[in-house]
Amino acid sequence: MKVIGITGSPREKSNTKYFVENALNEISTYGLETELISLDNKYVKPCKGCYSCVKNKECIQKDDDFEEIFEKIKSAEGIIVGSPVYHGATTPNLKALLDRAGFLGRWVSSDMKAKNESYDFKGTVFSGKVGAPITVARRTGQTFAFAELLLWFTVNDFIVVGSSYWNVGIAGKGGAVDAENDDEGVLNIKHFASNMANAIKKLNA
Ligand SMILES: Cc1cc2nc3c(=O)[nH]c(=O)nc-3n(C[C@H](O)[C@H](O)[C@H](O)COP(=O)(O)O)c2cc1C
């Protein structure tokens, strides 16, 4: 059983990475395999809105890192998506990945109906997987970014787990990478990680 943590910060040293890594480290103590995918060294183009994946069951864009990341997401039982808060929202590189993964992930298994705008739902590639967001802000805008990620998880048929508080961290005044000072955030993410590991183990027992 595997959990992938995706981080949307464009920075190599990042508060978001700190919290997501902490969660993955905790999850690994439950005997689950983990992998961090940081978008700081990946390139994912935005969705073109061409709808070709509805028929082709694959993305038409092949000249970036999307397919490699999508295959890893598909193979995992759990997905954590972490984002810094940028103007009350997630980062654009992360949004590009989530748009393409979410849309393609639906059409890999489902088909568009011929005569109306609905579709024959046969699950997504994420169905039954456990997922959850983590957002990190210096001050405010958490709930919008967090909700943005929750909307992605819940429209894509994930089973979402929470914690003793929302999975958010406070860090980065003046761009600082100082997430370790957020004691409450660190404890909250640890508790979230235990919920995620337990949920995955029970669902896959
Ligand atoms: C373009 C930009 C926009 C930001 N917008 C917000 C914001 O809306 N609210 C906030 O509290 N912090 C904001 N910040 C601060 C970051 O959320 C904070 O520094 C965070 O720790 C960055 O995550 P990272 O260390 O993982 O890159 C912004 C930072 C940047 C660079």
XYZ file of N, CA, C and O and ligand atoms in Angstrom:
851
model
N 0.843 -1.196 0.000
C 0.000 0.000 0.000
C 0.877 1.245 0.000
O 1.857 1.303 0.731
N 0.473 2.201 -0.801
C 1.351 3.359 -1.004
C 0.586 4.675 -0.865
O -0.577 4.769 -1.292
N 1.254 5.667 -0.312
C 0.693 7.026 -0.233
C 1.636 7.978 -0.949
O 2.843 7.992 -0.687
N 1.072 8.748 -1.876
C 1.838 9.767 -2.603
C 1.512 11.134 -1.999
O 0.339 11.456 -1.791
N 2.535 11.921 -1.737
C 2.333 13.313 -1.314
C 2.787 14.239 -2.420
O 3.945 14.173 -2.848
N 1.872 15.068 -2.908
C 2.213 16.010 -3.985
C 2.274 17.412 -3.380
O 1.343 17.823 -2.677
N 3.360 18.133 -3.653
C 3.448 19.493 -3.124
C 3.507 20.510 -4.257
O 4.277 20.350 -5.208
N 2.700 21.552 -4.122
C 2.544 22.526 -5.210
C 3.393 23.771 -5.073
O 3.199 24.729 -5.830
N 4.336 23.778 -4.116
C 5.190 24.967 -4.023
C 6.209 24.962 -5.146
O 6.794 23.919 -5.440
N 6.468 26.127 -5.753
C 7.531 26.193 -6.759
C 8.924 26.259 -6.134
O 9.922 26.311 -6.851
N 8.984 26.259 -4.785
C 10.278 26.393 -4.108
C 10.816 25.030 -3.690
O 10.074 24.186 -3.180
N 12.153 24.868 -3.838
C 12.757 23.590 -3.455
C 12.666 23.406 -1.936
O 12.285 22.349 -1.433
N 13.046 24.457 -1.199
C 12.877 24.410 0.264
C 11.556 25.087 0.561
O 11.392 26.285 0.267
N 10.642 24.357 1.173
C 9.267 24.855 1.221
C 8.557 24.398 2.483
O 8.739 23.275 2.948
N 7.748 25.285 3.021
C 6.949 24.944 4.202
C 5.927 23.855 3.893
O 5.670 22.977 4.719
N 5.363 23.927 2.718
C 4.377 22.914 2.314
C 5.041 21.541 2.272
O 4.496 20.542 2.756
N 6.242 21.522 1.701
C 6.988 20.259 1.634
C 7.253 19.729 3.047
O 7.153 18.534 3.303
N 7.568 20.627 3.974
C 7.836 20.221 5.359
C 6.626 19.487 5.948
O 6.754 18.402 6.520
N 5.436 20.065 5.806
C 4.241 19.442 6.385
C 3.886 18.133 5.668
O 3.516 17.144 6.306
N 3.996 18.133 4.348
C 3.646 16.908 3.605
C 4.658 15.799 3.917
O 4.277 14.643 4.129
N 5.939 16.171 3.995
C 6.959 15.166 4.367
C 6.712 14.616 5.762
O 6.855 13.416 6.002
N 6.346 15.502 6.694
C 6.022 15.048 8.058
C 4.893 14.028 8.031
O 4.935 13.004 8.720
N 3.862 14.333 7.240
C 2.715 13.413 7.135
C 3.171 12.075 6.557
O 2.819 11.007 7.082
N 3.996 12.123 5.512
C 4.459 10.869 4.885
C 5.336 10.070 5.849
O 5.227 8.837 5.920
N 6.181 10.770 6.602
C 7.041 10.066 7.572
C 6.197 9.356 8.623
O 6.484 8.225 9.007
N 5.163 10.042 9.097
C 4.287 9.428 10.090
C 3.565 8.214 9.484
O 3.464 7.154 10.111
N 3.080 8.376 8.261
C 2.357 7.284 7.592
C 3.267 6.073 7.409
O 2.825 4.925 7.549
N 4.554 6.323 7.142
C 5.472 5.189 6.927
C 5.659 4.376 8.212
O 5.987 3.188 8.154
N 5.429 4.988 9.382
C 5.559 4.221 10.639
C 4.423 3.200 10.781
O 4.487 2.327 11.643
N 3.390 3.324 9.949
C 2.288 2.345 9.954
C 2.531 1.223 8.933
O 1.641 0.433 8.639
N 3.733 1.232 8.341
C 4.083 0.159 7.407
C 3.660 0.418 5.975
O 3.715 -0.481 5.133
N 3.256 1.647 5.673
C 2.869 1.969 4.298
C 4.063 2.591 3.564
O 4.856 3.322 4.172
N 4.129 2.311 2.258
C 5.165 2.914 1.420
C 4.761 4.361 1.128
O 3.569 4.645 1.006
N 5.728 5.248 1.020
C 5.390 6.651 0.711
C 6.316 7.207 -0.365
O 7.438 6.732 -0.541
N 5.827 8.225 -1.064
C 6.669 8.931 -2.045
C 6.239 10.385 -2.134
O 5.037 10.682 -2.217
N 7.205 11.266 -2.130
C 6.928 12.694 -2.277
C 7.154 13.110 -3.730
O 8.181 12.776 -4.319
N 6.191 13.817 -4.287
C 6.380 14.400 -5.623
C 6.268 15.915 -5.460
O 5.192 16.434 -5.158
N 7.395 16.604 -5.618
C 7.392 18.065 -5.478
C 7.357 18.688 -6.866
O 8.183 18.368 -7.721
N 6.412 19.594 -7.057
C 6.287 20.200 -8.380
C 7.356 21.264 -8.639
O 7.386 21.839 -9.721
N 8.230 21.505 -7.651
C 9.276 22.513 -7.893
C 10.247 22.069 -8.984
O 10.869 22.890 -9.645
N 10.334 20.743 -9.181
C 11.239 20.264 -10.237
C 10.486 19.512 -11.329
O 11.047 18.682 -12.025
N 9.192 19.807 -11.444
C 8.366 19.185 -12.492
C 7.720 20.271 -13.336
O 7.517 21.394 -12.874
N 7.352 19.887 -14.532
C 6.698 20.834 -15.439
C 5.385 20.218 -15.921
O 5.380 19.155 -16.539
N 4.286 20.854 -15.564
C 2.971 20.356 -16.002
C 2.223 21.510 -16.669
O 1.940 22.536 -16.036
N 1.912 21.340 -17.932
C 1.181 22.379 -18.671
C -0.288 22.391 -18.251
O -0.818 21.352 -17.856
N -0.971 23.513 -18.401
C -2.405 23.546 -18.079
C -3.226 22.700 -19.044
O -2.786 22.413 -20.166
N -4.420 22.309 -18.594
C -5.359 21.587 -19.468
C -5.729 22.472 -20.652
O -5.984 23.664 -20.498
N -5.751 21.867 -21.848
C -6.110 22.626 -23.050
C -7.622 22.673 -23.264
O -8.114 23.369 -24.152
N -8.362 21.879 -22.505
C -9.815 21.841 -22.685
C -10.224 21.262 -24.024
O -11.288 21.592 -24.562
N -9.410 20.366 -24.571
C -9.685 19.819 -25.909
C -10.668 18.655 -25.863
O -11.197 18.244 -26.900
N -10.900 18.108 -24.682
C -11.817 16.975 -24.471
C -11.383 15.704 -25.192
O -12.137 14.753 -25.286
N -10.169 15.671 -25.729
C -9.771 14.456 -26.454
C -9.657 13.255 -25.510
O -9.831 12.113 -25.928
N -9.405 13.519 -24.221
C -9.278 12.399 -23.274
C -10.602 11.666 -23.072
O -10.620 10.511 -22.651
N -11.733 12.335 -23.388
C -13.037 11.665 -23.250
C -13.073 10.427 -24.139
O -13.535 9.364 -23.734
N -12.545 10.562 -25.348
C -12.539 9.424 -26.282
C -11.257 8.614 -26.194
O -11.261 7.396 -26.207
N -10.135 9.313 -26.130
C -8.840 8.621 -26.239
C -8.387 7.955 -24.947
O -7.494 7.128 -24.960
N -8.980 8.369 -23.797
C -8.625 7.826 -22.483
C -7.167 8.105 -22.123
O -6.560 7.396 -21.331
N -6.599 9.102 -22.762
C -5.265 9.582 -22.390
C -5.164 11.055 -22.758
O -5.954 11.542 -23.565
N -4.191 11.740 -22.154
C -4.026 13.166 -22.437
C -3.231 13.343 -23.725
O -2.257 12.637 -23.970
N -3.685 14.311 -24.511
C -3.044 14.564 -25.808
C -1.654 15.219 -25.636
O -0.793 15.094 -26.492
N -1.464 15.888 -24.500
C -0.195 16.590 -24.258
C 0.836 15.611 -23.703
O 0.632 15.020 -22.651
N 1.926 15.453 -24.417
C 2.939 14.453 -24.036
C 4.294 15.078 -23.725
O 5.255 14.357 -23.470
N 4.397 16.416 -23.812
C 5.711 17.050 -23.720
C 5.974 17.679 -22.346
O 6.558 18.749 -22.250
N 5.493 17.001 -21.304
C 5.799 17.485 -19.952
C 5.775 16.305 -18.978
O 5.774 15.142 -19.389
N 5.726 16.588 -17.671
C 5.850 15.514 -16.664
C 4.506 14.946 -16.209
O 4.458 14.158 -15.259
N 3.406 15.344 -16.869
C 2.087 14.936 -16.376
C 1.911 13.416 -16.299
O 1.479 12.878 -15.274
N 2.236 12.730 -17.389
C 1.921 11.294 -17.451
C 2.628 10.502 -16.348
O 2.019 9.626 -15.725
N 3.882 10.849 -16.111
C 4.662 10.161 -15.057
C 3.979 10.344 -13.696
O 3.824 9.382 -12.918
N 3.522 11.564 -13.415
C 2.869 11.831 -12.117
C 1.517 11.132 -12.059
O 1.152 10.524 -11.047
N 0.775 11.181 -13.164
C -0.561 10.563 -13.203
C -0.470 9.053 -12.953
O -1.282 8.483 -12.220
N 0.531 8.411 -13.541
C 0.701 6.959 -13.336
C 0.998 6.654 -11.866
O 0.496 5.674 -11.311
N 1.779 7.524 -11.226
C 2.083 7.310 -9.803
C 0.828 7.499 -8.949
O 0.583 6.748 -8.010
N 0.043 8.511 -9.272
C -1.205 8.745 -8.525
C -2.113 7.521 -8.664
O -2.703 7.053 -7.700
N -2.201 7.004 -9.887
C -3.084 5.846 -10.148
C -2.689 4.632 -9.311
O -3.537 3.849 -8.887
N -1.392 4.484 -9.094
C -0.917 3.261 -8.436
C -0.995 3.333 -6.911
O -0.750 2.343 -6.229
N -1.331 4.493 -6.361
C -1.312 4.656 -4.896
C -2.699 4.446 -4.292
O -3.712 4.643 -4.954
N -2.703 4.041 -3.014
C -3.977 3.894 -2.281
C -4.358 5.202 -1.599
O -5.516 5.404 -1.239
N -3.371 6.084 -1.390
C -3.640 7.357 -0.720
C -2.913 8.508 -1.396
O -1.783 8.337 -1.864
N -3.576 9.666 -1.470
C -2.970 10.847 -2.092
C -3.131 12.041 -1.152
O -4.252 12.374 -0.749
N -2.014 12.682 -0.823
C -2.049 13.957 -0.101
C -1.665 15.040 -1.096
O -0.693 14.886 -1.836
N -2.458 16.099 -1.153
C -2.103 17.216 -2.027
C -1.873 18.448 -1.149
O -2.780 18.895 -0.444
N -0.643 18.965 -1.173
C -0.301 20.126 -0.358
C -0.038 21.339 -1.226
O 0.626 21.244 -2.259
N -0.566 22.492 -0.784
C -0.320 23.718 -1.546
C -0.050 24.901 -0.631
O -0.723 25.061 0.386
N 0.910 25.749 -1.018
C 0.987 27.057 -0.378
C -0.269 27.850 -0.753
O -0.849 27.602 -1.814
N -0.655 28.784 0.091
C -1.769 29.672 -0.259
C -1.196 30.877 -1.006
O -0.360 31.608 -0.467
N -1.626 31.028 -2.245
C -1.232 32.173 -3.077
C -2.493 32.978 -3.377
O -3.388 32.503 -4.084
N -2.572 34.166 -2.832
C -3.767 35.002 -3.030
C -5.047 34.226 -2.744
O -6.001 34.244 -3.532
N -5.039 33.523 -1.638
C -6.230 32.801 -1.195
C -6.546 31.556 -2.014
O -7.650 31.020 -1.905
N -5.594 31.083 -2.800
C -5.869 29.942 -3.691
C -4.653 29.020 -3.752
O -3.616 29.294 -3.148
N -4.791 27.924 -4.492
C -3.660 27.018 -4.700
C -2.742 27.595 -5.784
O -3.120 28.529 -6.498
N -1.560 27.004 -5.912
C -0.603 27.512 -6.907
C -0.995 27.041 -8.316
O -1.597 25.978 -8.486
N -0.646 27.831 -9.324
C -1.061 27.488 -10.695
C -0.490 26.174 -11.225
O -1.165 25.462 -11.974
N 0.735 25.836 -10.834
C 1.320 24.570 -11.307
C 0.547 23.375 -10.742
O 0.325 22.372 -11.416
N 0.112 23.518 -9.482
C -0.676 22.438 -8.889
C -2.053 22.361 -9.548
O -2.543 21.280 -9.866
N -2.657 23.521 -9.775
C -3.980 23.549 -10.410
C -3.930 22.890 -11.791
O -4.848 22.159 -12.180
N -2.834 23.131 -12.517
C -2.678 22.515 -13.844
C -2.699 20.992 -13.724
O -3.388 20.291 -14.484
N -1.961 20.477 -12.744
C -1.916 19.019 -12.542
C -3.299 18.482 -12.153
O -3.763 17.469 -12.695
N -3.966 19.169 -11.216
C -5.253 18.655 -10.720
C -6.326 18.714 -11.805
O -7.170 17.811 -11.894
N -6.314 19.757 -12.618
C -7.295 19.836 -13.718
C -7.129 18.656 -14.668
O -8.093 17.987 -15.035
N -5.912 18.416 -15.060
C -5.683 17.338 -16.042
C -5.897 15.964 -15.434
O -6.522 15.087 -16.051
N -5.397 15.770 -14.195
C -5.565 14.449 -13.560
C -7.039 14.177 -13.282
O -7.533 13.061 -13.512
N -7.753 15.174 -12.777
C -9.164 14.988 -12.442
C -10.003 14.686 -13.675
O -10.848 13.779 -13.658
N -9.773 15.429 -14.749
C -10.599 15.237 -15.954
C -10.276 13.910 -16.629
O -11.167 13.096 -16.887
N -8.989 13.674 -16.877
C -8.603 12.400 -17.490
C -9.004 11.231 -16.596
O -9.498 10.202 -17.087
N -8.833 11.398 -15.276
C -9.134 10.319 -14.328
C -10.583 9.864 -14.385
O -10.896 8.717 -14.057
N -11.473 10.750 -14.778
C -12.884 10.382 -14.933
C -13.111 9.614 -16.230
O -13.780 8.588 -16.259
N -12.513 10.107 -17.313
C -12.837 9.525 -18.621
C -12.079 8.240 -18.912
O -12.423 7.513 -19.842
N -11.061 7.929 -18.131
C -10.392 6.633 -18.308
C -11.390 5.504 -18.113
O -11.370 4.499 -18.826
N -12.320 5.690 -17.164
C -13.267 4.605 -16.861
C -14.689 4.896 -17.323
O -15.472 3.969 -17.516
N -15.059 6.152 -17.458
C -16.451 6.496 -17.782
C -16.566 6.994 -19.215
O -15.576 7.396 -19.829
N -17.803 6.978 -19.735
C -18.034 7.437 -21.109
C -19.068 8.545 -21.137
O -20.024 8.544 -20.371
N -18.878 9.469 -22.061
C -19.851 10.539 -22.265
C -21.089 9.932 -22.922
O -20.961 9.146 -23.862
N -22.269 10.311 -22.445
C -23.490 9.836 -23.111
C -23.640 10.551 -24.443
O -23.300 11.721 -24.566
N -24.201 9.851 -25.420
C -24.310 10.434 -26.755
C -25.341 11.559 -26.811
O -25.154 12.546 -27.509
N -26.437 11.440 -26.031
C -27.572 12.333 -26.286
C -27.801 13.446 -25.267
O -28.673 14.263 -25.458
N -27.083 13.458 -24.180
C -27.221 14.603 -23.279
C -25.877 14.908 -22.645
O -24.851 14.329 -22.997
N -25.885 15.858 -21.711
C -24.602 16.325 -21.192
C -24.119 15.520 -19.996
O -23.138 15.877 -19.373
N -24.824 14.450 -19.668
C -24.410 13.631 -18.543
C -23.411 12.568 -19.016
O -22.942 12.592 -20.148
N -23.107 11.604 -18.151
C -22.189 10.556 -18.538
C -22.525 9.286 -17.788
O -23.182 9.313 -16.759
N -22.082 8.180 -18.369
C -22.237 6.893 -17.686
C -21.091 6.761 -16.711
O -19.949 6.536 -17.113
N -21.408 6.897 -15.418
C -20.352 6.896 -14.419
C -19.965 5.477 -14.039
O -20.785 4.715 -13.541
N -18.714 5.137 -14.316
C -18.214 3.796 -13.948
C -17.026 3.931 -13.011
O -16.114 3.125 -13.019
N -17.023 5.017 -12.224
C -15.916 5.259 -11.309
C -14.837 6.102 -11.972
O -14.809 6.263 -13.201
N -13.976 6.650 -11.132
C -12.805 7.361 -11.642
C -11.578 6.506 -11.297
O -11.704 5.523 -10.558
N -10.427 6.905 -11.788
C -9.219 6.144 -11.400
C -8.899 6.350 -9.916
O -8.061 5.652 -9.353
N -9.600 7.304 -9.279
C -9.352 7.589 -7.866
C -10.378 6.923 -6.952
O -10.250 7.001 -5.727
N -11.405 6.315 -7.510
C -12.488 5.760 -6.692
C -11.931 4.815 -5.630
O -11.151 3.911 -5.926
N -12.346 5.049 -4.384
C -11.918 4.187 -3.283
C -10.586 4.576 -2.677
O -10.174 4.020 -1.658
N -9.873 5.514 -3.311
C -8.603 5.957 -2.728
C -8.897 6.946 -1.597
O -9.906 7.639 -1.612
N -7.969 7.001 -0.644
C -8.100 7.953 0.456
C -7.293 9.203 0.100
O -6.153 9.097 -0.368
N -7.899 10.363 0.296
C -7.196 11.595 -0.067
C -7.449 12.699 0.924
O -8.428 12.663 1.672
N -6.570 13.686 0.926
C -6.770 14.857 1.787
C -5.822 15.985 1.382
O -4.726 15.735 0.888
N -6.281 17.215 1.610
C -5.431 18.368 1.338
C -4.626 18.818 2.543
O -4.991 18.522 3.679
N -3.538 19.542 2.272
C -2.834 20.327 3.284
C -2.569 21.691 2.645
O -2.074 21.751 1.517
N -2.908 22.760 3.339
C -2.536 24.078 2.812
C -1.675 24.810 3.835
O -1.775 24.565 5.039
N -0.819 25.694 3.329
C 0.097 26.447 4.189
C 0.050 27.918 3.803
O 0.259 28.264 2.633
N -0.242 28.765 4.793
C -0.296 30.209 4.540
C 0.507 30.948 5.588
O 0.729 30.443 6.688
N 0.894 32.139 5.239
C 1.560 33.007 6.217
C 0.522 33.570 7.181
O 0.768 33.708 8.362
N -0.675 33.896 6.661
C -1.620 34.602 7.499
C -3.082 34.204 7.255
O -3.784 33.781 8.149
N -3.574 34.327 6.012
C -4.994 34.051 5.776
C -5.220 33.573 4.335
O -4.307 33.580 3.521
N -6.476 33.155 4.099
C -6.788 32.611 2.782
C -6.789 31.092 2.793
O -7.066 30.440 1.769
N -6.513 30.512 3.966
C -6.454 29.044 4.082
C -7.753 28.380 3.621
O -7.715 27.403 2.873
N -8.885 28.904 4.129
C -10.127 28.148 3.912
C -10.502 28.092 2.431
O -11.064 27.104 1.982
N -10.177 29.153 1.688
C -10.493 29.111 0.258
C -9.636 28.074 -0.467
O -10.127 27.272 -1.257
N -8.332 28.112 -0.175
C -7.425 27.160 -0.838
C -7.734 25.731 -0.399
O -7.742 24.800 -1.213
N -8.005 25.570 0.895
C -8.334 24.246 1.427
C -9.625 23.726 0.782
O -9.705 22.563 0.366
N -10.613 24.620 0.686
C -11.885 24.230 0.070
C -11.697 23.883 -1.411
O -12.317 22.951 -1.931
N -10.823 24.616 -2.078
C -10.537 24.342 -3.494
C -10.044 22.896 -3.650
O -10.487 22.163 -4.537
N -9.145 22.507 -2.759
C -8.622 21.139 -2.828
C -9.675 20.118 -2.405
O -9.779 19.039 -3.011
N -10.464 20.464 -1.390
C -11.539 19.539 -0.981
C -12.524 19.302 -2.119
O -13.011 18.180 -2.326
N -12.820 20.370 -2.864
C -13.736 20.223 -4.010
C -13.150 19.259 -5.036
O -13.860 18.459 -5.644
N -11.841 19.327 -5.223
C -11.193 18.411 -6.182
C -11.302 16.971 -5.690
O -11.676 16.075 -6.454
N -11.005 16.761 -4.421
C -11.064 15.388 -3.895
C -12.489 14.839 -3.951
O -12.706 13.686 -4.319
N -13.462 15.680 -3.576
C -14.820 15.139 -3.425
C -15.550 14.998 -4.758
O -16.499 14.226 -4.837
N -15.141 15.700 -5.780
C -15.779 15.489 -7.094
C -15.169 14.275 -7.802
O -15.723 13.758 -8.764
N -14.020 13.837 -7.306
C -13.302 12.757 -7.983
C -13.415 11.407 -7.277
O -12.640 10.495 -7.530
N -14.395 11.302 -6.354
C -14.732 10.005 -5.741
C -13.691 9.493 -4.753
O -13.580 8.284 -4.545
N -12.920 10.405 -4.162
C -12.004 10.018 -3.073
C -12.782 9.849 -1.775
O -13.863 10.409 -1.595
N -12.207 9.124 -0.857
C -12.681 9.082 0.528
C -11.757 10.020 1.304
O -10.541 9.794 1.367
N -12.314 11.101 1.826
C -11.490 12.163 2.417
C -11.420 12.017 3.941
O -12.443 11.797 4.586
N -10.213 12.132 4.474
C -10.057 12.072 5.938
C -9.629 13.441 6.490
O -9.009 14.234 5.795
N -9.998 13.678 7.737
C -9.671 14.949 8.384
C -8.763 14.746 9.578
O -8.095 13.728 9.722
N -8.773 15.733 10.456
C -7.919 15.687 11.634
C -8.619 16.387 12.782
O -9.816 16.649 12.722
N -7.850 16.707 13.835
C -8.407 17.411 14.989
C -8.695 18.871 14.663
O -9.321 19.590 15.441
N -8.172 19.319 13.540
C -8.415 20.664 13.010
C -8.259 20.503 11.500
O -7.916 19.434 11.013
N -8.555 21.573 10.719
C -8.267 21.439 9.288
C -6.772 21.203 9.094
O -5.953 21.670 9.908
N -6.416 20.521 8.013
C -5.004 20.187 7.763
C -4.274 21.404 7.192
O -3.959 21.445 6.009
N -4.050 22.376 8.059
C -3.398 23.599 7.579
C -2.195 23.934 8.453
O -2.160 23.610 9.632
N -1.207 24.591 7.850
C -0.035 25.039 8.592
C 0.163 26.533 8.404
O -0.262 27.110 7.389
N 0.799 27.136 9.378
C 1.100 28.573 9.323
C 2.616 28.734 9.255
O 3.330 28.211 10.118
N 3.105 29.429 8.229
C 4.549 29.614 8.072
C 4.825 30.633 6.980
O 3.929 30.990 6.216
N 6.064 31.091 6.939
C 6.506 31.811 5.748
C 6.425 33.316 5.789
O 6.297 33.958 4.744
N 6.548 33.928 6.982
C 6.552 35.391 7.016
C 7.765 35.905 6.249
O 8.887 35.457 6.505
N 7.526 36.798 5.324
C 8.637 37.319 4.515
C 9.311 36.248 3.683
O 10.472 36.368 3.314
N 8.574 35.196 3.413
C 9.125 34.121 2.581
C 9.920 33.087 3.358
O 10.515 32.172 2.775
N 9.928 33.216 4.701
C 10.735 32.284 5.516
C 10.267 30.837 5.374
O 9.080 30.580 5.153
N 11.220 29.925 5.481
C 10.875 28.500 5.540
C 11.054 28.087 7.006
O 12.143 27.719 7.442
N 9.977 28.195 7.760
C 10.046 28.053 9.219
C 8.858 27.267 9.779
O 8.393 27.521 10.889
N 8.351 26.338 8.986
C 7.143 25.606 9.363
C 7.301 24.843 10.674
O 6.315 24.609 11.376
N 8.539 24.483 11.012
C 8.744 23.684 12.236
C 8.340 24.447 13.494
O 8.147 23.860 14.548
N 8.186 25.786 13.378
C 7.770 26.579 14.546
C 6.266 26.512 14.808
O 5.800 26.966 15.848
N 5.519 25.984 13.868
C 4.063 25.902 14.037
C 3.723 24.602 14.783
O 3.328 23.602 14.186
N 3.884 24.652 16.108
C 3.707 23.437 16.920
C 2.322 22.824 16.742
O 2.177 21.600 16.621
N 1.298 23.682 16.738
C -0.074 23.163 16.615
C -0.269 22.509 15.248
O -0.859 21.426 15.134
N 0.261 23.166 14.215
C 0.149 22.613 12.869
C 0.855 21.266 12.748
O 0.339 20.323 12.147
N 2.037 21.173 13.348
C 2.815 19.927 13.281
C 2.050 18.783 13.949
O 1.939 17.678 13.401
N 1.469 19.060 15.127
C 0.708 18.019 15.838
C -0.543 17.620 15.058
O -0.909 16.444 14.981
N -1.194 18.643 14.493
C -2.413 18.391 13.736
C -2.145 17.529 12.510
O -2.898 16.600 12.192
N -1.031 17.811 11.821
C -0.683 17.028 10.623
C -0.316 15.596 11.027
O -0.629 14.629 10.323
N 0.315 15.449 12.178
C 0.667 14.105 12.668
C -0.622 13.292 12.909
O -0.712 12.113 12.542
N -1.583 13.939 13.521
C -2.850 13.249 13.798
C -3.580 12.907 12.488
O -4.116 11.810 12.325
N -3.559 13.858 11.563
C -4.152 13.605 10.241
C -3.510 12.381 9.584
O -4.192 11.512 9.035
N -2.168 12.316 9.672
C -1.439 11.204 9.043
C -1.857 9.873 9.649
O -2.007 8.868 8.926
N -2.078 9.847 10.962
C -2.506 8.588 11.589
C -3.912 8.218 11.107
O -4.197 7.046 10.851
N -4.785 9.206 10.961
C -6.121 8.924 10.419
C -6.030 8.346 9.005
O -6.739 7.401 8.646
N -5.156 8.931 8.212
C -5.036 8.483 6.820
C -4.498 7.056 6.754
O -5.032 6.209 6.024
N -3.446 6.791 7.526
C -2.857 5.445 7.517
C -3.886 4.408 7.989
O -4.040 3.345 7.366
N -4.609 4.718 9.059
C -5.604 3.769 9.578
C -6.733 3.536 8.575
O -7.185 2.403 8.391
N -7.174 4.604 7.941
C -8.260 4.473 6.961
C -7.827 3.585 5.793
O -8.565 2.689 5.358
N -6.607 3.802 5.302
C -6.115 3.008 4.164
C -5.988 1.538 4.563
O -6.387 0.631 3.815
N -5.453 1.307 5.747
C -5.258 -0.086 6.175
C -6.608 -0.792 6.339
O -6.764 -1.953 5.934
N -7.580 -0.086 6.907
C -8.889 -0.726 7.093
C -9.593 -0.956 5.762
O -10.196 -2.004 5.535
N -9.519 0.025 4.874
C -10.205 -0.114 3.580
C -9.583 -1.211 2.718
O -10.253 -1.794 1.862
N -8.290 -1.453 2.921
C -7.596 -2.443 2.082
C -7.287 -3.746 2.820
O -6.479 -4.553 2.357
N -7.927 -3.933 3.985
C -7.654 -5.146 4.784
C -8.196 -6.380 4.082
O -9.188 -6.329 3.382
C 2.555 34.955 -4.803
C 2.323 34.729 -3.339
C 1.057 34.884 -2.826
C 0.817 34.650 -1.477
N -0.458 34.798 -0.991
C -0.704 34.561 0.316
C -2.036 34.645 0.831
O -3.009 34.888 0.125
N -2.206 34.433 2.162
C -1.161 34.138 3.000
O -1.388 33.973 4.189
N 0.089 33.990 2.524
C 0.344 34.187 1.212
N 1.613 34.021 0.723
C 2.655 33.483 1.630
C 2.807 31.960 1.434
O 1.571 31.287 1.534
C 3.745 31.373 2.503
O 5.002 32.004 2.418
C 3.918 29.870 2.359
O 4.668 29.381 3.431
C 4.628 29.502 1.072
O 4.673 28.085 0.960
P 6.023 27.326 0.610
O 7.027 27.668 1.696
O 5.625 25.893 0.619
O 6.486 27.811 -0.731
C 1.875 34.251 -0.620
C 3.161 34.096 -1.156
C 3.394 34.317 -2.497
C 4.789 34.108 -3.050
